[in-house]
Coordinates of C-alpha atoms in Angstrom, one line a residue:
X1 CA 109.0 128.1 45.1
X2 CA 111.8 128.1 42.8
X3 CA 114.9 128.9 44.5
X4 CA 117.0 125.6 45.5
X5 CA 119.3 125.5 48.6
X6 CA 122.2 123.8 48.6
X7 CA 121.6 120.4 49.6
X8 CA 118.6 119.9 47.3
X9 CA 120.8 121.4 44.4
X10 CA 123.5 118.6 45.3
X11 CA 120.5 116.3 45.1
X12 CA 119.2 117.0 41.9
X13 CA 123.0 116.9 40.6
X14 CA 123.4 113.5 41.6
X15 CA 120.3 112.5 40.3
X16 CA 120.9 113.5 36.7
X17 CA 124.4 112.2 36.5
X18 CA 122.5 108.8 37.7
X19 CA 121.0 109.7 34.4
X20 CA 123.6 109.6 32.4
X21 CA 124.5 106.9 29.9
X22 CA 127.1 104.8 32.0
X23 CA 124.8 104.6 35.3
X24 CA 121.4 103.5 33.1
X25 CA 124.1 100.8 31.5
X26 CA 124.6 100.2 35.4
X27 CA 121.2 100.1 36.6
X28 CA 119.9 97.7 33.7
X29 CA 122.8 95.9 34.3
X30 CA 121.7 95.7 38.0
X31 CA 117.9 94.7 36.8
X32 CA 119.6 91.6 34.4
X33 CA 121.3 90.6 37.6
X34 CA 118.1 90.4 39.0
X35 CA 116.3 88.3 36.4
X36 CA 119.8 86.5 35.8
X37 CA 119.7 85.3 39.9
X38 CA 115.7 84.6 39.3
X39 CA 116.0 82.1 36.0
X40 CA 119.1 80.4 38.0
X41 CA 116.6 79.5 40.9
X42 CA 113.8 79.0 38.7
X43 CA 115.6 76.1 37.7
X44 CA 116.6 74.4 40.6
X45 CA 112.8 74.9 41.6
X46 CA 112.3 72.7 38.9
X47 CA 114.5 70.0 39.6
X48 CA 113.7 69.8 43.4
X49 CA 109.8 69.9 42.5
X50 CA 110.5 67.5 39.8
X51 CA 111.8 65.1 42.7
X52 CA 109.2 66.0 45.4
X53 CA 106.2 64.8 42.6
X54 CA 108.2 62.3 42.1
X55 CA 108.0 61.0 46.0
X56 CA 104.8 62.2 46.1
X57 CA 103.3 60.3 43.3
X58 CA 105.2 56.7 44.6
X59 CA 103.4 57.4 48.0
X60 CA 100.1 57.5 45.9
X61 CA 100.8 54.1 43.9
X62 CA 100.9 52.4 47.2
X63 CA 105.0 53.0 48.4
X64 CA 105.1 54.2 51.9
X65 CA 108.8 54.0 51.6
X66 CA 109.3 56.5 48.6
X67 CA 111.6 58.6 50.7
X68 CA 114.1 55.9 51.2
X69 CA 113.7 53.9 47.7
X70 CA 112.1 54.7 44.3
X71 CA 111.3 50.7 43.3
X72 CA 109.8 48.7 46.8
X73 CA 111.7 45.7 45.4
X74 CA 115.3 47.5 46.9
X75 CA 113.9 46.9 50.1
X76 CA 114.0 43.2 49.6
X77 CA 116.8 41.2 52.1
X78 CA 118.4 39.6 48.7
X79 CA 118.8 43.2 47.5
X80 CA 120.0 44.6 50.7
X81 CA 122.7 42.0 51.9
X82 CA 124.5 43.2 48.9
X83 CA 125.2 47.0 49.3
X84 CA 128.3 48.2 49.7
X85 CA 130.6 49.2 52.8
X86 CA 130.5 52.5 53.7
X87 CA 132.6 54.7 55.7
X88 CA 131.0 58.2 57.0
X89 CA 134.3 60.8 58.3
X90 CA 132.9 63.4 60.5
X91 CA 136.1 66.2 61.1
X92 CA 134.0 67.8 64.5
X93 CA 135.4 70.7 66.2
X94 CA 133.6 72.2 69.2
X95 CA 130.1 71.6 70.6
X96 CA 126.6 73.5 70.2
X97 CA 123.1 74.1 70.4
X98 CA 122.2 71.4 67.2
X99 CA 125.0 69.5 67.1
X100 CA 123.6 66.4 68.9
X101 CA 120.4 66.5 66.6
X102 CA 122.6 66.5 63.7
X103 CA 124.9 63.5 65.1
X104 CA 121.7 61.6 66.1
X105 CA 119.9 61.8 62.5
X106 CA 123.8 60.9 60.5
X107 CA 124.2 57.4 63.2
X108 CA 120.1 56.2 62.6
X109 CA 120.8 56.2 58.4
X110 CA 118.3 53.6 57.0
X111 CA 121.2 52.3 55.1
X112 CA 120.7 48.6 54.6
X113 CA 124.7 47.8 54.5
X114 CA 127.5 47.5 56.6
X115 CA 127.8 51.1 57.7
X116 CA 130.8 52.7 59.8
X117 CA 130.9 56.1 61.4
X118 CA 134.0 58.4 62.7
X119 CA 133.7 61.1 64.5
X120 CA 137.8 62.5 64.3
X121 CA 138.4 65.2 67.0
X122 CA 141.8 67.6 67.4
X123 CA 142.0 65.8 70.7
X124 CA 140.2 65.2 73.4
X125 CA 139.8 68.6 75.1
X126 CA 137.3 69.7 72.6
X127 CA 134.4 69.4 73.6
X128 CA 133.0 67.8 70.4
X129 CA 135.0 64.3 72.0
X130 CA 133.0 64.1 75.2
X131 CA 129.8 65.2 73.6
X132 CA 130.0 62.4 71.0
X133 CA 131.3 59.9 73.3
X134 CA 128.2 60.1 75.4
X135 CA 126.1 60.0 72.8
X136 CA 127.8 56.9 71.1
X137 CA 127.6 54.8 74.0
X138 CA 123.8 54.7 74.0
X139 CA 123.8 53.6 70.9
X140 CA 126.4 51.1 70.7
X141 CA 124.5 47.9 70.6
X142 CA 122.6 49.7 67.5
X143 CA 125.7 51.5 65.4
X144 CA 129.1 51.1 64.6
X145 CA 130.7 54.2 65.2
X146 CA 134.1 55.4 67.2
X147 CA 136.0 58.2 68.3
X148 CA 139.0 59.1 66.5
X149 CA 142.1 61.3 68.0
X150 CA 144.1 63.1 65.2
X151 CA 146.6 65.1 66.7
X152 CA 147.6 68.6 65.5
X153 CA 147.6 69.4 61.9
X154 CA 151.0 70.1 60.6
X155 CA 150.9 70.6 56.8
X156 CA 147.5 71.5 56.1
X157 CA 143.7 72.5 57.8
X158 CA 143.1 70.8 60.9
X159 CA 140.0 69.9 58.8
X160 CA 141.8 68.3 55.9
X161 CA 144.0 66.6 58.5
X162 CA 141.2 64.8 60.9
X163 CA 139.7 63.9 57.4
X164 CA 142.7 62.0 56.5
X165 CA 143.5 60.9 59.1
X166 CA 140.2 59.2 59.3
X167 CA 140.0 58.1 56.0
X168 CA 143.4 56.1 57.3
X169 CA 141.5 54.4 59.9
X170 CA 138.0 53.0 57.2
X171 CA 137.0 49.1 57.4
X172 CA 139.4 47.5 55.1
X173 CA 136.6 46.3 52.9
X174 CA 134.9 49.8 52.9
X175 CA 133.8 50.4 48.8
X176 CA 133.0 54.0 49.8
X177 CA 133.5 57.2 51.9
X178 CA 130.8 59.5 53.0
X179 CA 132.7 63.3 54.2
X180 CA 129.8 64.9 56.3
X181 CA 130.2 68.4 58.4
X182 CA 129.0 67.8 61.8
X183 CA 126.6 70.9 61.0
X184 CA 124.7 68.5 58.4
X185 CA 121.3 67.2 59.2
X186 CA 121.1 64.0 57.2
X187 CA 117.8 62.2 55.9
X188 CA 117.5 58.5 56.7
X189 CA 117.4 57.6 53.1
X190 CA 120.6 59.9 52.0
X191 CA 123.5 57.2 52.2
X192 CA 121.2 54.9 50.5
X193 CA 120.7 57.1 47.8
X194 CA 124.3 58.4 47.6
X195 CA 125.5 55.0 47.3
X196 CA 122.9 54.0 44.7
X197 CA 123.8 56.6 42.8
X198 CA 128.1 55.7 43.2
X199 CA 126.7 51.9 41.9
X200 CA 124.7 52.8 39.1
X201 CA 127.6 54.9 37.5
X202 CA 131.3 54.2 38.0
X203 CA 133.0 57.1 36.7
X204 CA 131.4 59.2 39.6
X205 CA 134.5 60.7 41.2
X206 CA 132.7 62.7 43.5
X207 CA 128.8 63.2 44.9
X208 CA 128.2 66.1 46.5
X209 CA 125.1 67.8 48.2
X210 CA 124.2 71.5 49.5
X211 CA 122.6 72.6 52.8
X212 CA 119.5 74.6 53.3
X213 CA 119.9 77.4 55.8
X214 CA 117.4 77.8 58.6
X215 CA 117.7 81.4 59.7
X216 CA 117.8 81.8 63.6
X217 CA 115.8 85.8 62.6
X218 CA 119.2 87.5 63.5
X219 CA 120.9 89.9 60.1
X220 CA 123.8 87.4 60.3
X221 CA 121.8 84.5 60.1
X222 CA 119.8 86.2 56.8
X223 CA 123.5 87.4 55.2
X224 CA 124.5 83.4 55.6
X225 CA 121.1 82.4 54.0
X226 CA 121.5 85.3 51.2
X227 CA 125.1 83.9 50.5
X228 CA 124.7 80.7 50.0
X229 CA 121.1 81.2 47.8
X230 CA 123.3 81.8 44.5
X231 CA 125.7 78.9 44.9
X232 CA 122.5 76.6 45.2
X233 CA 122.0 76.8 41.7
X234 CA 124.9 74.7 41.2
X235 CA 123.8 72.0 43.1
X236 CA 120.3 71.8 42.2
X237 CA 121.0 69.8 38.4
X238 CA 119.9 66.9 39.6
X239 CA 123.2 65.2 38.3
X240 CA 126.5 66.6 36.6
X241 CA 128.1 69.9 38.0
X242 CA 131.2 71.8 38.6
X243 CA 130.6 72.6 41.6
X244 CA 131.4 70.6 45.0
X245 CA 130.1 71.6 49.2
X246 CA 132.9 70.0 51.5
X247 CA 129.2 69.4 53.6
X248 CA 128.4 66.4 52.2
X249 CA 131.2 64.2 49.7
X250 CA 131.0 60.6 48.8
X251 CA 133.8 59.6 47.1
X252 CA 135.5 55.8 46.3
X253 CA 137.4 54.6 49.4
X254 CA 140.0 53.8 46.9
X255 CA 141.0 56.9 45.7
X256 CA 142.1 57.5 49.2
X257 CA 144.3 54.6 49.2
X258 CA 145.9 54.2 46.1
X259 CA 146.4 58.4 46.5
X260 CA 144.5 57.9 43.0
X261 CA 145.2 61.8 41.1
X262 CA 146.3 62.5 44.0
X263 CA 143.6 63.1 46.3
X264 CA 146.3 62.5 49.7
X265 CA 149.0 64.1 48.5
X266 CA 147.3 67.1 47.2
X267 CA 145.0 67.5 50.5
X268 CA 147.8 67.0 52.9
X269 CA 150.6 69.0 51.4
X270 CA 149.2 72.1 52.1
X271 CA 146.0 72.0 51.4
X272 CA 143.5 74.6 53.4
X273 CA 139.6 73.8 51.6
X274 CA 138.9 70.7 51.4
X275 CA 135.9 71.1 48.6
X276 CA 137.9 73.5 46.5
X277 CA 140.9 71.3 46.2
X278 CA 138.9 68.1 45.0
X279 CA 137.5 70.0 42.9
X280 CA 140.6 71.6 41.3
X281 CA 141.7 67.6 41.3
X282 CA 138.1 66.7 39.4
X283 CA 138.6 69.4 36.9
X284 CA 142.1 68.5 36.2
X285 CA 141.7 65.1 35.6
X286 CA 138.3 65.3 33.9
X287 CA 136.4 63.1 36.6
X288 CA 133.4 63.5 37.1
X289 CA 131.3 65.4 40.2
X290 CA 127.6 64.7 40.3
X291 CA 124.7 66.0 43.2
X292 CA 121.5 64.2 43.4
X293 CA 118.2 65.9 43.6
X294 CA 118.1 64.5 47.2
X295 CA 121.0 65.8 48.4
X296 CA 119.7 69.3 50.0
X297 CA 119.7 69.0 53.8
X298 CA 118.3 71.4 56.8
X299 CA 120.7 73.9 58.2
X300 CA 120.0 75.2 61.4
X301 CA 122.1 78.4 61.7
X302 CA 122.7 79.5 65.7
X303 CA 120.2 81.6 67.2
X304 CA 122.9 84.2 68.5
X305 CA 124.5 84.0 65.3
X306 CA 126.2 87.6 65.2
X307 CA 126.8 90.2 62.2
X308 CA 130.1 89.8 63.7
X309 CA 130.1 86.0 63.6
X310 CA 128.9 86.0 60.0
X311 CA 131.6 88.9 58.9
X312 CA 134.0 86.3 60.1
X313 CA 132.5 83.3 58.3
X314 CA 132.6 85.6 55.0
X315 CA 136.0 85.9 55.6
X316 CA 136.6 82.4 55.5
X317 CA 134.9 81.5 52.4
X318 CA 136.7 84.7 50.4
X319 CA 139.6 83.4 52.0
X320 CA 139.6 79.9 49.6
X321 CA 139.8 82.2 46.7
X322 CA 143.3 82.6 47.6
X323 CA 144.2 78.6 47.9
X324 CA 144.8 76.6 44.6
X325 CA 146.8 73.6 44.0
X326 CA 148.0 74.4 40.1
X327 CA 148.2 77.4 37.8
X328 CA 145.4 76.9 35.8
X329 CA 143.9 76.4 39.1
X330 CA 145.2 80.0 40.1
X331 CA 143.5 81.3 37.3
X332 CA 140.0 80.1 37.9
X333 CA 140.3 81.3 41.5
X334 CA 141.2 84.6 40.3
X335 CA 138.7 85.1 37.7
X336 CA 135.7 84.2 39.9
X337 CA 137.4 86.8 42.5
X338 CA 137.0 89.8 39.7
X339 CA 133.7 88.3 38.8
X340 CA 132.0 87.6 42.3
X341 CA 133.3 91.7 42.9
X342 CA 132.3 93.3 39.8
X343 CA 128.6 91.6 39.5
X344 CA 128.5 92.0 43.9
X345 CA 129.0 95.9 43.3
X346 CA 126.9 95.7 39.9
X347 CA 123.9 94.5 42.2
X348 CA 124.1 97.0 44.7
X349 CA 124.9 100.5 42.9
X350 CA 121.6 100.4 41.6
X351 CA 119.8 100.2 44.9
X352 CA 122.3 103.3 46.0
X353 CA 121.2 105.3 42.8
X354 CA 117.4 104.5 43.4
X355 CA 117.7 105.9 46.7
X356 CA 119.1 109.5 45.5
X357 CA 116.5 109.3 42.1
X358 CA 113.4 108.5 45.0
X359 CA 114.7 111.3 47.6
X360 CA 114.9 113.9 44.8
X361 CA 111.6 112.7 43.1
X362 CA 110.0 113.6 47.0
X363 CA 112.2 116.6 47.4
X364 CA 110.8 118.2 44.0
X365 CA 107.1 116.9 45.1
X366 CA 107.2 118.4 49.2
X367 CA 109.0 121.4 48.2
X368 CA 106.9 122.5 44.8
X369 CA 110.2 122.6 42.0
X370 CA 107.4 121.3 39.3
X371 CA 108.6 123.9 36.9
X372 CA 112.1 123.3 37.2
X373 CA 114.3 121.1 34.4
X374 CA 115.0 118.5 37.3
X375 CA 111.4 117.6 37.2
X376 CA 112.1 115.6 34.0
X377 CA 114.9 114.2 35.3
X378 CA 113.7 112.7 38.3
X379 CA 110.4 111.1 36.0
X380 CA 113.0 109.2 34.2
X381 CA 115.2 108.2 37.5
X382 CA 111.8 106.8 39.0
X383 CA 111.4 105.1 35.7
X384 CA 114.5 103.1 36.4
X385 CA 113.3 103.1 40.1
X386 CA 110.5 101.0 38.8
X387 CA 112.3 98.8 36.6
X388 CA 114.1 98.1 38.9
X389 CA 111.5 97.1 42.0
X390 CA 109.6 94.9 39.7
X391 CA 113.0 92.8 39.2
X392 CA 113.7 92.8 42.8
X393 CA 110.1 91.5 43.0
X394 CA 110.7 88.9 40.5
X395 CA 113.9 88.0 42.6
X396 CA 112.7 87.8 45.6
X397 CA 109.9 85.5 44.7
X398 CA 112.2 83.0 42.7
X399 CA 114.4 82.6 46.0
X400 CA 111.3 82.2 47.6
X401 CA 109.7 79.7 45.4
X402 CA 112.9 77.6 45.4
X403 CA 113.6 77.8 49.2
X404 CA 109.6 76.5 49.2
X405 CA 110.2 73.5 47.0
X406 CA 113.3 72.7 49.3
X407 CA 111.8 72.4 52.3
X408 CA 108.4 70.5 50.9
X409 CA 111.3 68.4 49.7
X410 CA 113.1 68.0 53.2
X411 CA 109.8 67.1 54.7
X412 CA 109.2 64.5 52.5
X413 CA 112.5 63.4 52.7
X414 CA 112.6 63.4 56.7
X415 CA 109.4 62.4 57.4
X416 CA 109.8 61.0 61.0
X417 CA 111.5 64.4 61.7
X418 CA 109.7 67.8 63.1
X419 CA 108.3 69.5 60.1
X420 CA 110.3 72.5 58.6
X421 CA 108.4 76.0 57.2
X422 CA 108.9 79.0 55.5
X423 CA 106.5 80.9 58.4
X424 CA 109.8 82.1 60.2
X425 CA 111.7 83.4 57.2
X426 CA 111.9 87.4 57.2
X427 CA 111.8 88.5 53.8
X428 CA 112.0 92.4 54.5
X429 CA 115.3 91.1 55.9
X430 CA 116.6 88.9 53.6
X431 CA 116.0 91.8 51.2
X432 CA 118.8 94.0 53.3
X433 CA 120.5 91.0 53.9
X434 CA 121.7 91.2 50.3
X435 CA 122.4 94.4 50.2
X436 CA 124.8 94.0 52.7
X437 CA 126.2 90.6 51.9
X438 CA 126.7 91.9 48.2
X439 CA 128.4 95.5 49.9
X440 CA 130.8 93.3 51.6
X441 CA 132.0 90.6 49.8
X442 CA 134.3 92.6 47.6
X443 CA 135.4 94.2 50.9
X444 CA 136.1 90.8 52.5
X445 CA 138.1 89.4 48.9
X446 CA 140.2 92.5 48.8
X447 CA 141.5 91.8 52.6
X448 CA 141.6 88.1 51.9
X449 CA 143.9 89.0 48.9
X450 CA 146.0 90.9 50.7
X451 CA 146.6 89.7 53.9
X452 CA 147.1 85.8 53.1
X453 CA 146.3 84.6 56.8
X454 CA 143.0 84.0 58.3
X455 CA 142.0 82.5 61.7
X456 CA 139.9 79.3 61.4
X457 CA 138.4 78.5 64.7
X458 CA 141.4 79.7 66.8
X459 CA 143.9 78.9 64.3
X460 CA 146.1 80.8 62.0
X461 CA 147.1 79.5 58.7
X462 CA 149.1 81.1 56.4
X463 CA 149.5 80.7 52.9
X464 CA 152.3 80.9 50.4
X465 CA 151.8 80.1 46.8
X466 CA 148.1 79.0 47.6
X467 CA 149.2 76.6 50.2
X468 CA 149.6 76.1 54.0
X469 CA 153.0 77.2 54.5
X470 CA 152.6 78.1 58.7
X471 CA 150.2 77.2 61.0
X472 CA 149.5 79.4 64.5
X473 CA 148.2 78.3 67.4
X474 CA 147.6 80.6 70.5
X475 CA 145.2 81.0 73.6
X476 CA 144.4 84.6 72.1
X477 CA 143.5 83.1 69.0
X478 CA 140.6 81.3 69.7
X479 CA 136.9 82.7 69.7
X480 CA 134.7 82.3 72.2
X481 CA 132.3 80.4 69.7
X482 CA 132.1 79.4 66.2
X483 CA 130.4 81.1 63.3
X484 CA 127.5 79.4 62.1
X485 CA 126.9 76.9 64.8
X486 CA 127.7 78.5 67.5
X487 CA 129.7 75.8 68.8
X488 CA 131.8 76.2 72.1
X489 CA 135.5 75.5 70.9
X490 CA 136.8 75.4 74.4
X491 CA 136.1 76.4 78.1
X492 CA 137.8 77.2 80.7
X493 CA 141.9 77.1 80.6
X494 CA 141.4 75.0 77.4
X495 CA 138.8 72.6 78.3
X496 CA 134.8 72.1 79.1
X497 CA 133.9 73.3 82.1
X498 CA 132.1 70.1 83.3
X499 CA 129.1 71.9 85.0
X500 CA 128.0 74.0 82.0
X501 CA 128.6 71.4 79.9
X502 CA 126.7 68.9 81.5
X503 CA 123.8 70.4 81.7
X504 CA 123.9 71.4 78.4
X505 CA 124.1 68.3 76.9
X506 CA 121.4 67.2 79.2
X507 CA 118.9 70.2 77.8
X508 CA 120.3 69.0 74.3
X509 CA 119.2 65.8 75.1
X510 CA 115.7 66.4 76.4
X511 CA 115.3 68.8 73.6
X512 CA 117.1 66.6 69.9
X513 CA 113.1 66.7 68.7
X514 CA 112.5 70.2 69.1
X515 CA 115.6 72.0 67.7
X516 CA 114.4 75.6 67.5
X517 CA 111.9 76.7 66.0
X518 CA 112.0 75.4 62.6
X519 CA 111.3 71.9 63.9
X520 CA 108.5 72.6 65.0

């Protein structure tokens, strides 16, 4: 056969002007993102491993308590009646399936100082207030912990606010403050650490820590995974870095009240991230951010978790591109927007070429076009097709190795705790998952860009100049969950509906040791 119809002849066009100089530039290009992504995890691999032998080989010597202390002697009453105060701020907002888990492993730290926790709600219709108010008075002969109102926001993310407004209300002789999402599953050695860490070096402005996503199976849950993968990178140096997750943030109490390079001031006049304005401040006044090899901690993502839920959680974190606190500031944001975009498309344009160069290689093989001039064409598009798979393999196996490392190190870490595994993780999925993530982002910038307003757990802030210049709040406004947690923001007319939420927190409860299935 040796007569082409139309739609094959439109295939084989395609296919040889993915031959042409500018899309093999593009699909090597695509291959060195590969390899690039793959070396980056590589060495966080490295530095996590480097920590879990280190654990593992202070277990062997005959320290049991390796996952709270490197020397035994720290564990010493001399030792321990002299660590500092510290003050832990969580901002909550809302109420779900893990939250109670990750409450009950932040209020039983293994800290050996005086140790304060404040849980700072909107007010007290969220849900978050009765929740944690519950749970606090079981524990109050054990823990010092409170329930802080803040009021409405006004100037800046409700976020930002209930963290000032909490850092407002720290123990007078607090040396240091501990920012934790109510999403973070802490170890009961990570304050110790964080603080030792703050003691041994001064000029630490901030520490900082990432979270390891759990998928829940669902695409969304595998797009969040694939999305944060390439940021961990940064985190994993096992000391200095530019980068900072609003997560997890120790930082000297202070700072806070001395306004020192104007942390305050810069937060609350208009400030919408938290993470991205510190460390706009960091940068500026050359201070110094550092994360500790211990600071990676178990993310349980919601088991519903929606593509919907995670479009909307992408469309928050492209949204910070568009905050910034100074010019130079303005021009870092916007340079990592054209970057993130170009290398996002760069990754995924091959994938969309190897698909045409395999269809026409299968085309010209069903259909017998063996003596036609496409044949040639099509060997070298499944030459690139090749290249290509064996750096997607490459890929694909460094995320896996690090993610691996990550949670031997979580275990070992959180040893009292339900053991994590990789067993659950879908890697056919994860594979699509970023595909898509990568097809989007660029998407979700350009409409961040553009529209300058974005809707943060039912509220609206706009900015102006890379600040919070108007903030909405409407009963339309507000989802009927949150993105990754799935946390209920409100129920009925505003406020829990007692039933339902009753016997939720009583499930929650019965079940804090069993939190889905990667604690188990």
């Amino acid at each position: 056969m040796s007569t082409l119809d139309s739609m094959d002849a439109f295939l084989f066009s395609l296919s040889r002007a993915f031959c042409s100089p500018f899309a093999v530039f593009l699909q090597i290009q695509g291959c060195v993102i590969c390899l690039l992504l793959a070396l980056g995890w590589l060495m966080a691999a490295y530095v996590r491993n480097r920590e879990v032998k280190r654990i593992k080989n202070s277990v062997k010597a005959g320290n049991s308590f390796a996952f709270l202390y490197q020397d035994m002697d720290e564990l010493e009453h001399s030792r321990q009646a002299k660590l500092p105060r510290v003050s832990v701020i969580m901002p909550l907002k809302g109420f779900g399936e893990h939250n109670l888990h990750n409450w009950r492993s932040q209020i039983t730290s293994l800290y050996g100082g005086p140790l304060e926790f404040l849980f700072v709600v909107e007010s007290t219709e969220d849900p978050a207030y009765h929740a944690v108010s519950r749970l606090l008075s079981m524990y109050q002969d054990h823990v010092e912990a409170k329930v802080v109102v803040a009021g409405l926001a006004t100037t800046c993310s409700q976020k930002i606010h209930n963290q000032l407004i909490g850092a407002e209300k720290i123990h007078k002789d607090t040396k240091y403050v501990l920012f934790l999402d109510d999403d973070v599953r802490l170890h009961p050695g990570t304050v110790g650490a964080l603080t030792a860490e703050m003691e041994k070096n001064p000029e630490i402005f901030i520490q900082t820590g990432y979270p390891l996503d759990l998928p829940s199976g669902t695409l969304g849950s595998y797009c969040i995974y694939e999305y944060h993968m390439p940021c961990s990178m940064g985190f994993a140096t096992g000391g200095r870095t530019f980068f900072l997750w609003g997560g997890c943030m120790m930082m000297h109490a202070d700072d806070f009240r001395q306004d020192r390079y104007g942390v305050v001031s810069g937060l609350r006049d208009g400030g919408y991230s938290d993470d991205m304005t510190l460390a706009s401040l960091a940068g500026a006044h050359k201070r110094l951010i550092t994360s500790p090899p211990v600071a990676v901690f178990p993310h349980p993502l919601a088991s519903d978790l929606s593509f919907g839920r995670y479009w909307n959680y992408l469309r928050k974190q492209t949204f910070v591109l568009e905050s910034y606190i100074s010019n130079v500031n303005w021009i870092m944001n916007k340079v990592l927007f054209a970057v993130h975009c170009y290398l996002s498309w760069g990754f995924v344009a091959p994938y969309v070429m190897a698909v045409i160069h395999i269809t026409s290689a299968l085309r010209i093989y069903i259909k017998g076009y063996h003596h036609l001039q496409d044949t040639t064409v099509a060997s070298g598009g499944m030459s690139l097709v090749i290249l290509l798979a064996i750096c997607t393999f490459i890929e694909l196996l460094s995320m896996w190795n690090l993610t691996r490392r990550e949670v031997t190190l979580c275990n070992l870490l959180s040893p009292e705790a339900p053991r994590l595994s990789l067993a659950p993780y879908n890697w056919g999925l994860i594979f699509i998952a970023m595909l898509v993530d990568n097809f989007l982002y660029p998407i979700s910038a350009f409409r961040s860009h553009f529209s300058q307003s974005i809707n943060w757990s039912g509220i609206r802030y706009h900015l102006r100049n890379g600040k919070v210049f108007k903030i909405e709040r409407r009963n339309d406004m507000v989802p009927a969950k949150t993105d990754l947690g799935g946390k209920h923001l409100y129920g009925k007319k505003g406020a829990p509906q007692k039933a339902s939420f009753l016997s939720s927190l009583g499930r929650n409860f019965a079940h804090w040791r069993q939190p889905k299935k990667f604690d188990v």
